[in-house]
């Protein structure tokens, strides 16, 4: 009996009807002729309540539910969660669905309502966008089933305490997987790169398609086939491509709920995949006061999984990053000239000048690309209309910091260091662009 009461939840209809009956009993003291009718109404209500209990708890059938989770969620992306419900009762049921979503989402108003016919099934989808890596714990999938009478609901609980890990944005791999090998780059915001000369190896003659370089037209083959034919060249292969992630405190700054570190991690995953598809060697490591999370650049089938697992465990340590240690480690461990994609952040010229000697030393031995971030919140703030003297002063300071970012770009380029200044949300696109540009120009 105690177990029965534990699963009974009185519905709004119950309280409305009982309130009407109580009010009718009060009126019957003033009009005695009503008392008999009110008593009949009360008995009918009691009978319907008992029938409702029997239908939900003693009749044949029940409500079944299941939460379908993917093996892992993709950080910073919209992930689909599916709920599947089946009604094996002999009557249609009204269902209220309350799914206990992980606390990281801070969503306490989740609820769905529906009606399922006898013997029927329904599926429901909703979207979750995680912004932190780690293990997320779902609570119970709670279903409250009501019969057509609707005085009470029976609670069902399924999929208690399901856990799912949140990995770096692997969904971006599917989005960008083929863009480096198609002629639809503009659809993804990628610019076409003009190839400088031919530092590449001849591969084959193929039919001309839109986007091919007209300088590569093979006129002899065109005359023989009576259609445009072009020479296809193969990029130089097996170049080491390292993503170097600064995990010091400057990378903890959040934009659109993701930290700069997570943007860098997501970009590293995508660029590593594209580098491997381009037959290059992909690797990575991180640094702050020491070098960690090292994955040696290789071209093998298990490389992407190794990089993914390494990125999953990467966290900022709030320490001032030591670029001198980075230089020493690069000089000691990277003997072959490599492309180094350095994800970091500089807010002022003074911050850059402290690290510039080490960046110059690294750039002498390797092709270094320094990637840092625009402060989009400052840009938005500076674009607002100022109405007070205090606001004018604040916007002037904001514009100074925005301008200083551009000075940092010029300072790095003055010493022959490649740079990318990007909005956090455009990091992946701009990094791919730079990699394709470097490959096309044969700089490495």
GROMACS .gro file of C-alpha atoms in nm, residues 176-354:
model
  179
  176UNK     CA    1   3.467   1.987  -4.229
  177UNK     CA    2   3.581   1.637  -4.324
  178UNK     CA    3   3.564   1.685  -4.701
  179UNK     CA    4   3.603   2.058  -4.746
  180UNK     CA    5   3.975   2.038  -4.804
  181UNK     CA    6   3.915   1.805  -5.099
  182UNK     CA    7   3.611   1.962  -5.271
  183UNK     CA    8   3.543   2.273  -5.472
  184UNK     CA    9   3.262   2.394  -5.242
  185UNK     CA   10   3.490   2.574  -4.997
  186UNK     CA   11   3.301   2.904  -5.028
  187UNK     CA   12   2.990   2.739  -4.880
  188UNK     CA   13   3.182   2.693  -4.555
  189UNK     CA   14   3.337   3.041  -4.552
  190UNK     CA   15   3.671   2.917  -4.682
  191UNK     CA   16   3.862   3.120  -4.937
  192UNK     CA   17   4.028   2.969  -5.242
  193UNK     CA   18   4.407   2.987  -5.232
  194UNK     CA   19   4.605   3.061  -5.544
  195UNK     CA   20   4.885   2.811  -5.584
  196UNK     CA   21   5.227   2.968  -5.625
  197UNK     CA   22   5.425   2.763  -5.877
  198UNK     CA   23   5.433   2.384  -5.862
  199UNK     CA   24   5.622   2.260  -5.561
  200UNK     CA   25   5.408   1.949  -5.588
  201UNK     CA   26   5.431   1.613  -5.755
  202UNK     CA   27   5.231   1.530  -6.071
  203UNK     CA   28   4.955   1.280  -5.996
  204UNK     CA   29   4.716   1.239  -6.292
  205UNK     CA   30   4.523   1.403  -6.578
  206UNK     CA   31   4.154   1.451  -6.504
  207UNK     CA   32   3.847   1.626  -6.643
  208UNK     CA   33   3.819   1.997  -6.566
  209UNK     CA   34   3.565   2.093  -6.296
  210UNK     CA   35   3.470   2.438  -6.177
  211UNK     CA   36   3.736   2.575  -5.943
  212UNK     CA   37   4.037   2.401  -6.102
  213UNK     CA   38   4.332   2.626  -6.188
  214UNK     CA   39   4.309   2.707  -6.561
  215UNK     CA   40   4.690   2.729  -6.572
  216UNK     CA   41   4.696   2.351  -6.527
  217UNK     CA   42   4.498   2.280  -6.848
  218UNK     CA   43   4.666   2.005  -7.051
  219UNK     CA   44   4.602   2.118  -7.410
  220UNK     CA   45   4.720   1.796  -7.574
  221UNK     CA   46   4.486   1.584  -7.364
  222UNK     CA   47   4.209   1.840  -7.422
  223UNK     CA   48   4.249   1.808  -7.799
  224UNK     CA   49   4.242   1.427  -7.785
  225UNK     CA   50   3.935   1.404  -7.561
  226UNK     CA   51   3.754   1.706  -7.709
  227UNK     CA   52   3.689   1.839  -7.356
  228UNK     CA   53   3.892   2.034  -7.106
  229UNK     CA   54   4.148   1.823  -6.919
  230UNK     CA   55   4.378   1.944  -6.643
  231UNK     CA   56   4.691   1.818  -6.474
  232UNK     CA   57   4.634   1.727  -6.111
  233UNK     CA   58   4.921   1.767  -5.869
  234UNK     CA   59   4.970   1.605  -5.534
  235UNK     CA   60   5.070   1.815  -5.237
  236UNK     CA   61   5.390   1.727  -5.059
  237UNK     CA   62   5.312   1.470  -4.791
  238UNK     CA   63   5.428   1.369  -4.446
  239UNK     CA   64   5.487   1.719  -4.313
  240UNK     CA   65   5.469   1.738  -3.930
  241UNK     CA   66   5.176   1.959  -3.819
  242UNK     CA   67   5.171   2.038  -3.446
  243UNK     CA   68   4.891   2.213  -3.260
  244UNK     CA   69   5.047   2.389  -2.961
  245UNK     CA   70   4.787   2.488  -2.700
  246UNK     CA   71   4.859   2.748  -2.434
  247UNK     CA   72   4.664   2.630  -2.130
  248UNK     CA   73   4.767   2.915  -1.903
  249UNK     CA   74   4.521   3.150  -1.738
  250UNK     CA   75   4.486   3.375  -2.046
  251UNK     CA   76   4.294   3.089  -2.216
  252UNK     CA   77   4.026   3.065  -1.948
  253UNK     CA   78   3.841   3.373  -2.078
  254UNK     CA   79   3.484   3.273  -2.179
  255UNK     CA   80   3.302   3.369  -2.500
  256UNK     CA   81   2.954   3.240  -2.579
  257UNK     CA   82   2.979   3.005  -2.277
  258UNK     CA   83   3.294   2.832  -2.409
  259UNK     CA   84   3.643   2.917  -2.287
  260UNK     CA   85   3.918   3.013  -2.532
  261UNK     CA   86   4.085   2.685  -2.437
  262UNK     CA   87   3.781   2.488  -2.559
  263UNK     CA   88   3.773   2.682  -2.887
  264UNK     CA   89   4.142   2.592  -2.934
  265UNK     CA   90   4.075   2.228  -2.848
  266UNK     CA   91   3.789   2.203  -3.099
  267UNK     CA   92   4.002   2.366  -3.371
  268UNK     CA   93   4.292   2.131  -3.293
  269UNK     CA   94   4.069   1.828  -3.341
  270UNK     CA   95   3.946   1.947  -3.681
  271UNK     CA   96   4.282   2.064  -3.817
  272UNK     CA   97   4.448   1.737  -3.706
  273UNK     CA   98   4.186   1.540  -3.896
  274UNK     CA   99   4.233   1.749  -4.212
  275UNK     CA  100   4.612   1.722  -4.186
  276UNK     CA  101   4.587   1.342  -4.169
  277UNK     CA  102   4.349   1.341  -4.467
  278UNK     CA  103   4.608   1.548  -4.653
  279UNK     CA  104   4.863   1.272  -4.574
  280UNK     CA  105   5.052   1.493  -4.327
  281UNK     CA  106   5.158   1.395  -3.977
  282UNK     CA  107   4.939   1.540  -3.703
  283UNK     CA  108   5.049   1.592  -3.345
  284UNK     CA  109   4.991   1.823  -3.049
  285UNK     CA  110   5.109   1.929  -2.708
  286UNK     CA  111   5.013   2.187  -2.446
  287UNK     CA  112   5.216   2.412  -2.222
  288UNK     CA  113   5.198   2.653  -1.930
  289UNK     CA  114   5.480   2.622  -1.678
  290UNK     CA  115   5.570   2.283  -1.832
  291UNK     CA  116   5.506   2.081  -2.147
  292UNK     CA  117   5.225   1.825  -2.121
  293UNK     CA  118   4.968   1.628  -2.321
  294UNK     CA  119   5.221   1.543  -2.591
  295UNK     CA  120   5.115   1.343  -2.897
  296UNK     CA  121   5.405   1.293  -3.139
  297UNK     CA  122   5.316   1.381  -3.498
  298UNK     CA  123   5.246   1.058  -3.687
  299UNK     CA  124   5.030   0.940  -3.974
  300UNK     CA  125   4.853   0.628  -3.856
  301UNK     CA  126   4.498   0.499  -3.822
  302UNK     CA  127   4.486   0.539  -3.443
  303UNK     CA  128   4.622   0.896  -3.439
  304UNK     CA  129   4.285   1.075  -3.431
  305UNK     CA  130   4.158   0.865  -3.143
  306UNK     CA  131   4.480   0.933  -2.950
  307UNK     CA  132   4.447   1.309  -3.008
  308UNK     CA  133   4.078   1.302  -2.911
  309UNK     CA  134   4.146   1.125  -2.582
  310UNK     CA  135   4.434   1.362  -2.504
  311UNK     CA  136   4.223   1.671  -2.571
  312UNK     CA  137   3.941   1.531  -2.355
  313UNK     CA  138   4.159   1.550  -2.044
  314UNK     CA  139   4.317   1.890  -2.116
  315UNK     CA  140   4.237   2.162  -1.862
  316UNK     CA  141   4.374   2.508  -1.786
  317UNK     CA  142   4.588   2.538  -1.474
  318UNK     CA  143   4.561   2.918  -1.423
  319UNK     CA  144   4.942   2.954  -1.432
  320UNK     CA  145   5.140   3.218  -1.623
  321UNK     CA  146   5.261   3.047  -1.941
  322UNK     CA  147   5.638   3.002  -1.976
  323UNK     CA  148   5.735   3.061  -2.341
  324UNK     CA  149   6.103   3.007  -2.264
  325UNK     CA  150   6.026   2.650  -2.161
  326UNK     CA  151   5.823   2.610  -2.481
  327UNK     CA  152   6.123   2.722  -2.689
  328UNK     CA  153   6.362   2.486  -2.510
  329UNK     CA  154   6.125   2.191  -2.556
  330UNK     CA  155   6.067   2.265  -2.926
  331UNK     CA  156   6.441   2.294  -2.991
  332UNK     CA  157   6.514   1.971  -2.803
  333UNK     CA  158   6.234   1.750  -2.935
  334UNK     CA  159   6.139   1.873  -3.283
  335UNK     CA  160   6.431   1.800  -3.510
  336UNK     CA  161   6.238   1.815  -3.838
  337UNK     CA  162   6.104   2.149  -3.964
  338UNK     CA  163   5.735   2.155  -3.870
  339UNK     CA  164   5.426   2.371  -3.893
  340UNK     CA  165   5.344   2.491  -3.540
  341UNK     CA  166   4.993   2.628  -3.485
  342UNK     CA  167   5.026   2.813  -3.154
  343UNK     CA  168   4.691   2.887  -2.985
  344UNK     CA  169   4.740   3.160  -2.726
  345UNK     CA  170   4.616   3.510  -2.644
  346UNK     CA  171   4.783   3.849  -2.611
  347UNK     CA  172   4.586   4.145  -2.481
  348UNK     CA  173   4.862   4.409  -2.492
  349UNK     CA  174   5.184   4.486  -2.678
  350UNK     CA  175   5.376   4.460  -2.352
  351UNK     CA  176   5.252   4.103  -2.308
  352UNK     CA  177   5.375   4.022  -2.660
  353UNK     CA  178   5.714   4.189  -2.617
  354UNK     CA  179   5.788   3.973  -2.312
   0.00000   0.00000   0.00000
